[in-house]
Tab-separated table of C-alpha atoms and ligand atoms in Angstrom:
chain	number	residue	atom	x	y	z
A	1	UNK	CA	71.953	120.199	18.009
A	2	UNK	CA	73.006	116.790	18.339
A	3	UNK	CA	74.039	115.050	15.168
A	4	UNK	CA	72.168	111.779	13.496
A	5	UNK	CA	73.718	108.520	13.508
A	6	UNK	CA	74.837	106.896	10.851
A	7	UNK	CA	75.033	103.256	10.617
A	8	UNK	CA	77.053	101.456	8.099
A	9	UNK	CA	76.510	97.872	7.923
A	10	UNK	CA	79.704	95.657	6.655
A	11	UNK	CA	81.053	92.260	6.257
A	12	UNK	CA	84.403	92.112	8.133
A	13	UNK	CA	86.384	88.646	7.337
A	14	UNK	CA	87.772	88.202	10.171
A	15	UNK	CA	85.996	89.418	13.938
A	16	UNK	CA	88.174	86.919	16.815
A	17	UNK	CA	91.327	88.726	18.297
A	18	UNK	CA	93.165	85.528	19.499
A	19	UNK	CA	95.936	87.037	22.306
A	20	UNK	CA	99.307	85.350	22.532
A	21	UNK	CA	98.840	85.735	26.163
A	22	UNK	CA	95.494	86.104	28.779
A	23	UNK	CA	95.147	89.865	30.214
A	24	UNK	CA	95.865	89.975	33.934
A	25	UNK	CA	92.744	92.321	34.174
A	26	UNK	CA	90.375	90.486	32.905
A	27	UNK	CA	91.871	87.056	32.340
A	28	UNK	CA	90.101	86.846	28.256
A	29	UNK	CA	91.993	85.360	25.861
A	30	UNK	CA	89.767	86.337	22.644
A	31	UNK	CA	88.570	89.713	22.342
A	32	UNK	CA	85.268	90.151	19.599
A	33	UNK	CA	83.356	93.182	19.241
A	34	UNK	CA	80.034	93.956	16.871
A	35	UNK	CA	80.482	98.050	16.106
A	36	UNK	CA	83.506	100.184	15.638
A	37	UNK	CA	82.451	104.052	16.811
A	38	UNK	CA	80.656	104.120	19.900
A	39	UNK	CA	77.564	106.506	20.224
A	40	UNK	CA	78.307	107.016	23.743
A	41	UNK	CA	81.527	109.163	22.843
A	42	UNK	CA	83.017	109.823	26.182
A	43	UNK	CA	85.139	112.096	25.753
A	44	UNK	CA	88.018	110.111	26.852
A	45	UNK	CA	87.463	107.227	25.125
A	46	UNK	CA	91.120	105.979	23.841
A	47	UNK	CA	89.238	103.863	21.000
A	48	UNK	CA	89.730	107.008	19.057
A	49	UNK	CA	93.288	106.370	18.802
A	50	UNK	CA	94.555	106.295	15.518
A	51	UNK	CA	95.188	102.166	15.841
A	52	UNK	CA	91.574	101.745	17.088
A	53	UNK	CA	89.324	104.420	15.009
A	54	UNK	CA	89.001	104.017	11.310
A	55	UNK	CA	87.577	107.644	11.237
A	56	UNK	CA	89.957	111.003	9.900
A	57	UNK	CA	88.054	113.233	12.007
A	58	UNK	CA	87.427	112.450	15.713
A	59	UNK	CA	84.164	113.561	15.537
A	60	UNK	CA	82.959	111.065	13.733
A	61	UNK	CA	83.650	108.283	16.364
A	62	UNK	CA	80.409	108.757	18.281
A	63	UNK	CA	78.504	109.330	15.302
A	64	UNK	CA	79.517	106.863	12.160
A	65	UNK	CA	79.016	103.828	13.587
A	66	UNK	CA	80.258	100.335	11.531
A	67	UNK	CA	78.017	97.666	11.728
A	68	UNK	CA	79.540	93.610	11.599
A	69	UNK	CA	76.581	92.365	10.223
A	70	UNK	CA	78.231	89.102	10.219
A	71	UNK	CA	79.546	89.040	13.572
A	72	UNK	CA	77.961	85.971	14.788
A	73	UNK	CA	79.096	83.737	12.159
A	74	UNK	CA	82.171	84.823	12.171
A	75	UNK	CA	82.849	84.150	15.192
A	76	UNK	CA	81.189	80.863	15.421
A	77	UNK	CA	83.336	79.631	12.867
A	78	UNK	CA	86.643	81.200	14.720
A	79	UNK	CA	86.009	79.511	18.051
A	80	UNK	CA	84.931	76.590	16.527
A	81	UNK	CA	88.848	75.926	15.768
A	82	UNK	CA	89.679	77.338	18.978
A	83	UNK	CA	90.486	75.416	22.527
A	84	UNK	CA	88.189	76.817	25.133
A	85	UNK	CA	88.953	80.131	27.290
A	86	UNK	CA	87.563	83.371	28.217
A	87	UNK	CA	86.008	86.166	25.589
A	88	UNK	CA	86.012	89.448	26.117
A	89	UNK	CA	82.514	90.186	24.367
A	90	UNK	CA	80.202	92.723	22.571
A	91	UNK	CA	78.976	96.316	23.103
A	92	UNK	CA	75.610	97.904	24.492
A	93	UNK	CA	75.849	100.620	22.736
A	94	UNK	CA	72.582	102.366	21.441
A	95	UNK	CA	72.955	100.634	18.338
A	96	UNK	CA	72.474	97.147	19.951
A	97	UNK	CA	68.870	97.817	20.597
A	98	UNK	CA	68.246	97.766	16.798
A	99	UNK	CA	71.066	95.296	15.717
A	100	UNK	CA	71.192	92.929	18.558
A	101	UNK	CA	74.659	91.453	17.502
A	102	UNK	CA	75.700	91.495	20.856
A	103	UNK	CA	73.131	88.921	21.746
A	104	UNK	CA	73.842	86.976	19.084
A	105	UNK	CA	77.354	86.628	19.681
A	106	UNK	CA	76.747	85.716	23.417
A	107	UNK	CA	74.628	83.408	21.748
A	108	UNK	CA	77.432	81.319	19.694
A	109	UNK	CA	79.407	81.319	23.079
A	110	UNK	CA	76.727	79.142	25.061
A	111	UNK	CA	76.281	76.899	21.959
A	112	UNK	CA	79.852	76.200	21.803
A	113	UNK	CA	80.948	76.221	25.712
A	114	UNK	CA	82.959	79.546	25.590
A	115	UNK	CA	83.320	81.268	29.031
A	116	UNK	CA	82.663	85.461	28.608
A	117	UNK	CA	83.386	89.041	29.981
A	118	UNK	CA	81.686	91.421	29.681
A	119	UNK	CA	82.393	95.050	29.719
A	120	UNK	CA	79.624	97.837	29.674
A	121	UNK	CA	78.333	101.483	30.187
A	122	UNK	CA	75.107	100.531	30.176
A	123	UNK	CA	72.285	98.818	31.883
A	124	UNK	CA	70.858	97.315	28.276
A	125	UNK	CA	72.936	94.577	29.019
A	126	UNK	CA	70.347	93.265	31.440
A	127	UNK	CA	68.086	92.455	28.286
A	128	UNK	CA	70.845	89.433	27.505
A	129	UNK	CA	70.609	88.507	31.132
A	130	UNK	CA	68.945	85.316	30.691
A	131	UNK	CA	71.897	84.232	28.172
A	132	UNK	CA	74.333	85.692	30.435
A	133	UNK	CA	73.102	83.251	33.505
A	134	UNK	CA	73.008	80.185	30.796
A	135	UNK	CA	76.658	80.764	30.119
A	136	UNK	CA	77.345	81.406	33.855
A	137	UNK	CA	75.974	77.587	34.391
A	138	UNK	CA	77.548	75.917	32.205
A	139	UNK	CA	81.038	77.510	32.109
A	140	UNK	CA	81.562	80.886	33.429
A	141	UNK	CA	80.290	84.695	32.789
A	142	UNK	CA	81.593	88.066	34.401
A	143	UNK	CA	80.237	91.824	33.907
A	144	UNK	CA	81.921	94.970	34.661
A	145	UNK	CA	80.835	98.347	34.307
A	146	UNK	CA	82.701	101.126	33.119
A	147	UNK	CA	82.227	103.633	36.079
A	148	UNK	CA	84.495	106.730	37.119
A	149	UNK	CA	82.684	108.826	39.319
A	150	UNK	CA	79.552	108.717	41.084
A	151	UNK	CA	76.534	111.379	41.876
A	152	UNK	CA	77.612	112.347	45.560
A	153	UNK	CA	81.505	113.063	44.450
A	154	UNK	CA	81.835	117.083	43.772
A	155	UNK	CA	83.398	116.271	39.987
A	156	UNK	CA	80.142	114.446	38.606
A	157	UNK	CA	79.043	117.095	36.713
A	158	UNK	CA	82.098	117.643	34.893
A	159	UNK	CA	82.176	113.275	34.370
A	160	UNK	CA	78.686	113.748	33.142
A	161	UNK	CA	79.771	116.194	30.739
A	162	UNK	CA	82.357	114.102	29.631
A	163	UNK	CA	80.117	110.917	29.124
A	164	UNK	CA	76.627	112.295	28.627
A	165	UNK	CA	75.525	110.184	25.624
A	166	UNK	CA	75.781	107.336	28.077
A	167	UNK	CA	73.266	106.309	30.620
A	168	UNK	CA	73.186	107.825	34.041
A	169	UNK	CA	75.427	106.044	37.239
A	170	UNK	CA	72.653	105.163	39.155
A	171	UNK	CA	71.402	103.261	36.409
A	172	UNK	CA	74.660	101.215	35.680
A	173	UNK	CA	74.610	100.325	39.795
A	174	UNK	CA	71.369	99.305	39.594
A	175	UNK	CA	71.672	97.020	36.636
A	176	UNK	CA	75.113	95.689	39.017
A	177	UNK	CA	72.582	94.840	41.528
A	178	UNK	CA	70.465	92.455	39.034
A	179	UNK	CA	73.918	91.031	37.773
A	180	UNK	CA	75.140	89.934	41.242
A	181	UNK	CA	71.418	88.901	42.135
A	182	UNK	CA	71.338	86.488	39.193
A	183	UNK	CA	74.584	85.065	40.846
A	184	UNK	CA	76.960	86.497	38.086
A	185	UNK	CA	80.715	88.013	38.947
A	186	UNK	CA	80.314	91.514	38.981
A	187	UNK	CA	82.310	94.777	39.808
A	188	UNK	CA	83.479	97.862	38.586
A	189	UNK	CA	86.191	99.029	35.994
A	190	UNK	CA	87.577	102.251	37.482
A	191	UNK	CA	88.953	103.405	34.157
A	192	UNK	CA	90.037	105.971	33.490
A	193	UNK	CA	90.523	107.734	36.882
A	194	UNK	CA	90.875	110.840	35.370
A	195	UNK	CA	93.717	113.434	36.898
A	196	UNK	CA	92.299	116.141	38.706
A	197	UNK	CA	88.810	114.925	38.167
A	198	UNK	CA	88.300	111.806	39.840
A	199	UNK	CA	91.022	111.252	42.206
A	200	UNK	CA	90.018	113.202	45.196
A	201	UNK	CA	89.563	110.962	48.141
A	202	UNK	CA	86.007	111.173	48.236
A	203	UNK	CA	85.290	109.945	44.569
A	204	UNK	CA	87.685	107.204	44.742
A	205	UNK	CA	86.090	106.310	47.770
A	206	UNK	CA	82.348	106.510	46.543
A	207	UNK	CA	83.248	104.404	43.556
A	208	UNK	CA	84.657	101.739	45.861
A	209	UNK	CA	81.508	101.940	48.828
A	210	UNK	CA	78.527	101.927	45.549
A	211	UNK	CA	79.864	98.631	44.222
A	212	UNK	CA	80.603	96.983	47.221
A	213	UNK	CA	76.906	98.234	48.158
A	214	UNK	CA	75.686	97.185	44.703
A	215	UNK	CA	76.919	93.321	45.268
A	216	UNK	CA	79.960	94.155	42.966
A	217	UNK	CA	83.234	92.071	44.143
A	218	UNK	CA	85.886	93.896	42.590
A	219	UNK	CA	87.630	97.692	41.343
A	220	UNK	CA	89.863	97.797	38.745
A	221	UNK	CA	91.800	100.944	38.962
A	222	UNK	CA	93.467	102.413	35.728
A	223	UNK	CA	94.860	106.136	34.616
A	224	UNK	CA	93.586	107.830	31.374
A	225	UNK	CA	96.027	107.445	28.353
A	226	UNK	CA	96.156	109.499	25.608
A	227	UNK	CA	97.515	109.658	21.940
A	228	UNK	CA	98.129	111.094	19.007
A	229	UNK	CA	94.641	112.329	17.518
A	230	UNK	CA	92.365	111.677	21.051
A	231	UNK	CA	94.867	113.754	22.624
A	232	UNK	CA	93.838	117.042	20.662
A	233	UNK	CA	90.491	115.715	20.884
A	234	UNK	CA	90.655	115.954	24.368
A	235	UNK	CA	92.399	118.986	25.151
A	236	UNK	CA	90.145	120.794	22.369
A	237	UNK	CA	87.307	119.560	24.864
A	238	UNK	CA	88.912	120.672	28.076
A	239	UNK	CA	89.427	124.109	26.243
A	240	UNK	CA	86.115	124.388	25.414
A	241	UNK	CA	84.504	123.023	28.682
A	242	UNK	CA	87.014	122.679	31.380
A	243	UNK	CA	89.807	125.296	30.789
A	244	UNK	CA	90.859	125.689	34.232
A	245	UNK	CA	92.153	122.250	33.942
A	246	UNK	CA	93.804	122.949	30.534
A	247	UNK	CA	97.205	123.460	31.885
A	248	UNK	CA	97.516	120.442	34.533
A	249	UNK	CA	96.937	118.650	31.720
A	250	UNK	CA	99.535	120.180	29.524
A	251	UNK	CA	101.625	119.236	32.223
A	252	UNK	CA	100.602	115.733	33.256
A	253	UNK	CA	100.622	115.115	29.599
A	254	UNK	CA	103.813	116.613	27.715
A	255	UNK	CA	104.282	115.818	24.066
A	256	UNK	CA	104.957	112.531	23.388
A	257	UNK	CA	103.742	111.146	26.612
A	258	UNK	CA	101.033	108.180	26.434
A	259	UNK	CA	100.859	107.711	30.750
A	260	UNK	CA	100.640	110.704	32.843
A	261	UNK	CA	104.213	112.431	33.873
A	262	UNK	CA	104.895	114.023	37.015
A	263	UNK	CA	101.663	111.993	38.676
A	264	UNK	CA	102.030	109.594	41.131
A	265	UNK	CA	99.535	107.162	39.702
A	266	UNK	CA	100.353	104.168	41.471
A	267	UNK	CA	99.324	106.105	45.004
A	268	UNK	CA	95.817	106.465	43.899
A	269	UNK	CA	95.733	102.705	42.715
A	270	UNK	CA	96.902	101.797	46.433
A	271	UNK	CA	94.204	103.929	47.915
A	272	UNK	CA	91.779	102.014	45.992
A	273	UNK	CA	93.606	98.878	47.084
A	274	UNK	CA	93.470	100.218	50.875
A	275	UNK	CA	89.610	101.203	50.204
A	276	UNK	CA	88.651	98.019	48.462
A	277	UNK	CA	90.202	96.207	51.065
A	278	UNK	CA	87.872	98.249	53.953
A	279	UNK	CA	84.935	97.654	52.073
A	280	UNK	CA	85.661	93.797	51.353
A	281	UNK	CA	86.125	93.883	48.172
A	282	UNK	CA	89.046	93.234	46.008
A	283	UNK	CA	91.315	95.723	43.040
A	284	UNK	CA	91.970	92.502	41.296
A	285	UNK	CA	89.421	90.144	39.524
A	286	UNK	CA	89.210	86.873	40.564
A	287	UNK	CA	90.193	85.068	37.839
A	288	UNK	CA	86.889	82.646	37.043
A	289	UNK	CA	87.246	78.977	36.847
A	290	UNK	CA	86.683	77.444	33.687
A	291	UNK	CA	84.978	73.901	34.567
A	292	UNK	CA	86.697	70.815	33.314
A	293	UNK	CA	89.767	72.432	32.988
A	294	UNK	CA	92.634	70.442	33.667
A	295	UNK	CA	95.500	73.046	34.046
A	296	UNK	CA	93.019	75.175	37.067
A	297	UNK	CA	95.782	74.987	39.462
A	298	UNK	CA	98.046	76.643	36.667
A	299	UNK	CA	95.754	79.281	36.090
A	300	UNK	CA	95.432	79.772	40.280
A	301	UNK	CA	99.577	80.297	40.013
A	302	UNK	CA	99.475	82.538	37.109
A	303	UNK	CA	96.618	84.461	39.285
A	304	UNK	CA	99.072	84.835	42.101
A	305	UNK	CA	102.152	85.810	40.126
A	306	UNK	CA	100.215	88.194	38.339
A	307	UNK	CA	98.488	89.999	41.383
A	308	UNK	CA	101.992	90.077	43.036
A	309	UNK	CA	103.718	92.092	39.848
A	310	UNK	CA	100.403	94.569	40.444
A	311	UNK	CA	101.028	95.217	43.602
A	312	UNK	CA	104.679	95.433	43.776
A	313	UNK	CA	104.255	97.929	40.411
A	314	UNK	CA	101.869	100.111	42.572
A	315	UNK	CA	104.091	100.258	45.321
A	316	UNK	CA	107.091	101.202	43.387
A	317	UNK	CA	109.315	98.300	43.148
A	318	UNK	CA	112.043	97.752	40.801
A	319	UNK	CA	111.085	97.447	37.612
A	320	UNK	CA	113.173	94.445	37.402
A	321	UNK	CA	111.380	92.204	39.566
A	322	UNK	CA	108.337	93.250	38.618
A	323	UNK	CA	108.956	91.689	35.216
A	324	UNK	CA	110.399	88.286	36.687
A	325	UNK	CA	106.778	87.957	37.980
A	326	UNK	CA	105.310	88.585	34.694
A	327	UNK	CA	107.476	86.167	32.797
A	328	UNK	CA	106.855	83.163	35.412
A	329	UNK	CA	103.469	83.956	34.868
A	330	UNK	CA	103.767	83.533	31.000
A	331	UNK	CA	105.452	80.997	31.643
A	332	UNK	CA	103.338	79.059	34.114
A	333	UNK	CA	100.287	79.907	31.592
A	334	UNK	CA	101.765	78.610	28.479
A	335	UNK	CA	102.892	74.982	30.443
A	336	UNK	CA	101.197	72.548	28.727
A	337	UNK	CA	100.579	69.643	31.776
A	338	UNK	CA	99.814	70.198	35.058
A	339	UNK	CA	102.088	71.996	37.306
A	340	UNK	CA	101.738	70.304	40.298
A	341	UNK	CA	103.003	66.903	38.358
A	342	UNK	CA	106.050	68.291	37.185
A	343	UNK	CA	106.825	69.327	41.033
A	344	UNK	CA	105.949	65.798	42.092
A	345	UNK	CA	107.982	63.760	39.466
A	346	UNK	CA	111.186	66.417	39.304
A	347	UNK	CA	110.928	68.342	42.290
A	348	UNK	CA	112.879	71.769	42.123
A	349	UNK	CA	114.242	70.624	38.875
A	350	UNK	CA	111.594	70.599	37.300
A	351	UNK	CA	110.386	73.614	37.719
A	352	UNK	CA	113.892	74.439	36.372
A	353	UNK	CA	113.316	72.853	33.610
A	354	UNK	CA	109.795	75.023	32.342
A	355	UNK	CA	110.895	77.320	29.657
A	356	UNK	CA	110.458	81.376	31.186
A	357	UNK	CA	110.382	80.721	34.717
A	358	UNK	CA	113.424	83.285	35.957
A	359	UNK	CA	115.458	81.634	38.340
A	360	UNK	CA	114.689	83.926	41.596
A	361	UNK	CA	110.666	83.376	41.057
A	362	UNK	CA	110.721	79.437	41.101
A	363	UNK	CA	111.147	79.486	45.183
A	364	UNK	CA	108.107	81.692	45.191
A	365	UNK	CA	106.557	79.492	42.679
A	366	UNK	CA	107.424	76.166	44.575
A	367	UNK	CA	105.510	77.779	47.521
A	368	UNK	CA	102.412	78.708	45.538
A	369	UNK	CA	101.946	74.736	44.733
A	370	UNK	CA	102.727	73.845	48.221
A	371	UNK	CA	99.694	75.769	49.338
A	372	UNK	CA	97.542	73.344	46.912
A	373	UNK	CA	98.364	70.822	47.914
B	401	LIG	S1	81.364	103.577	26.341
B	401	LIG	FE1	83.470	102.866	26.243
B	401	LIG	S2	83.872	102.524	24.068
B	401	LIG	FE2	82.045	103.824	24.208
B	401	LIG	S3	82.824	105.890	24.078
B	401	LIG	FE3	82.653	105.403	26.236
B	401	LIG	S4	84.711	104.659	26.798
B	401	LIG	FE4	84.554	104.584	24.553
């Protein structure tokens, strides 16, 4: 018997995550969400992590379900002191049917000029579409769906297992369709790719071919993590449900280990790389432009740097490097005037002279702001 939700409404002080840095997934800046639980409850959802989930028992997650009743003021108050950039926004949960904080946040980010992305698992979010396109006109909006596996790959019934308190694939492609329709960035988060599960060639290429097909521009390939109290959770599931994969697990996920061990993760990401590429779409996001801003050609370089340390990561290059990417990036993103003007008043200098930029990178930097001009 399924158990009844239980909604507790509360008044949180504080509901904008400001990040030090942008993600180079989604490119957000501010995180803000309306619930904590999630009455989806996949079944490898890391929000039950002990640093996400309020909740002693793991159970609970998918059933106790915190409400920010105050969400919306909150958080018009918070980006009201705040200098404009992307949110990562909301949740269409079940609960947002009745509560419609979701809406209400997207709401305060039109009124104030706030570019937003979205993440979802569900096609409700098509109900906001109209504020959705408003935002998308005057600054910038972008929607991904949460999507691991699809209804032709051998492993769907053991995803839908896994995630069957959410609504179906075909359903989540189809609201994709109406995203990219209404002329909205759109794609697919590819997260988790679960070991064993969804890594076969066929799923990852089935993911890849429905959002291409679906109008969606990009994959974003990740591996499943787990910790401390969602890692019992899980394995207590794959006992119970999938125990011939019990002890690939065990070994993919020793004690102590967050990542998968002894899988080569970054293969799969280049097959999605290699498949995305054949079907025209990208494994990054394209990092949306944020009208009026002044430091776009900035954010372009950061883009590039960024995309580079991906790629070399995936293909296995020294770790080293790798991070001399990531810090010109940060470094690049935190610059406070244009780029392009410190080239053409200093030259190589100064780009010597920004604060992060490792020596060996400014070369490759140099030859990012030739191409723009
Ligand atoms: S929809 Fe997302 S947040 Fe909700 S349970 Fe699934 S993975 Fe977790």
């Amino acid at each position: 018997m399924t158990e009844k939700t239980r909604f507790i409404p509360y008044q949180p002080k504080t509901i904008l995550n400001s990040h030090k840095r942008v993600d180079h997934w989604f490119w957000s800046r501010y995180s803000a969400y309306p619930y904590q639980g999630c009455q989806h409850g996949c079944k490898f959802c890391y929000a039950r992590e002990e640093k996400y989930s309020p909740y002693d028992n793991a159970d609970e997650f998918a059933t106790t379900i915190k409400v920010k009743e105050n969400a919306a003021n909150l958080l018009r108050r918070a980006l009201s002191r705040k200098p404009v950039d992307i949110v990562c926004l909301g949740d269409y949960q079940p609960a947002e049917r009745k509560f419609r904080i979701t809406r209400q946040m997207l709401e305060v980010c039109r009124d104030l000029g706030f570019p937003v992305f979205m993440l979802s698992r569900s096609p409700l979010i098509l109900r906001d579409l109209d504020v959705l396109q408003q935002i998308n006109h005057q600054a910038t909006s972008a929607v991904a769906f949460s999507i691991i596996s699809t209804p032709d790959s051998s492993n769907h019934p053991k995803v839908v297992k896994m995630e069957h308190l959410a609504p179906r694939v075909e359903k989540r492609f189809a609201a994709m369709q109406e995203i990219a329709k209404a002329g909205i960035l759109t794609g697919t988060c590819f997260m988790p790719i679960l070991p064993g599960i969804c890594d076969d060639e066929a799923n990852l290429e089935n993911v890849v071919r429905w959002t291409a097909e679906s109008g969606g521009k990009f994959v974003l390939a990740s591996s499943l993590t787990l910790a401390d109290k969602q890692k019992d959770f899980f394995f207590d599931f794959l006992q119970e449900s999938c125990p011939e994969l019990l002890d690939s697990y065990r070994h993919w996920y020793p004690p102590g280990s967050y990542a998968p061990w002894n899988y080569d993760w970054e293969a799969i990401a280049l097959r999605v790389r290699d498949l995305c590429h054949r079907y025209g779409i990208s494994d990054r996001m394209p990092r949306p432009i944020i009208p009026g801003d002044k430091f776009t050609v900035n954010k372009r370089i950061v883009e590039q740097l960024a995309n580079t340390a991906y790629v070399m990561e995936i293909n296995h290059k020294p770790t080293r490097i790798i991070w001399e990417y990531r810090k010109a990036a940060w470094a690049v993103e935190d610059l406070q005037t244009d780029i392009r003007l410190v080239y053409a008043t200093m030259g190589i200098k100064g780009l010597q002279s920004i604060p992060g930029i490792p020596e060996s990178i400014i070369p490759i930097v140099e030859k990012i702001i030739a191409g723009f001009n």
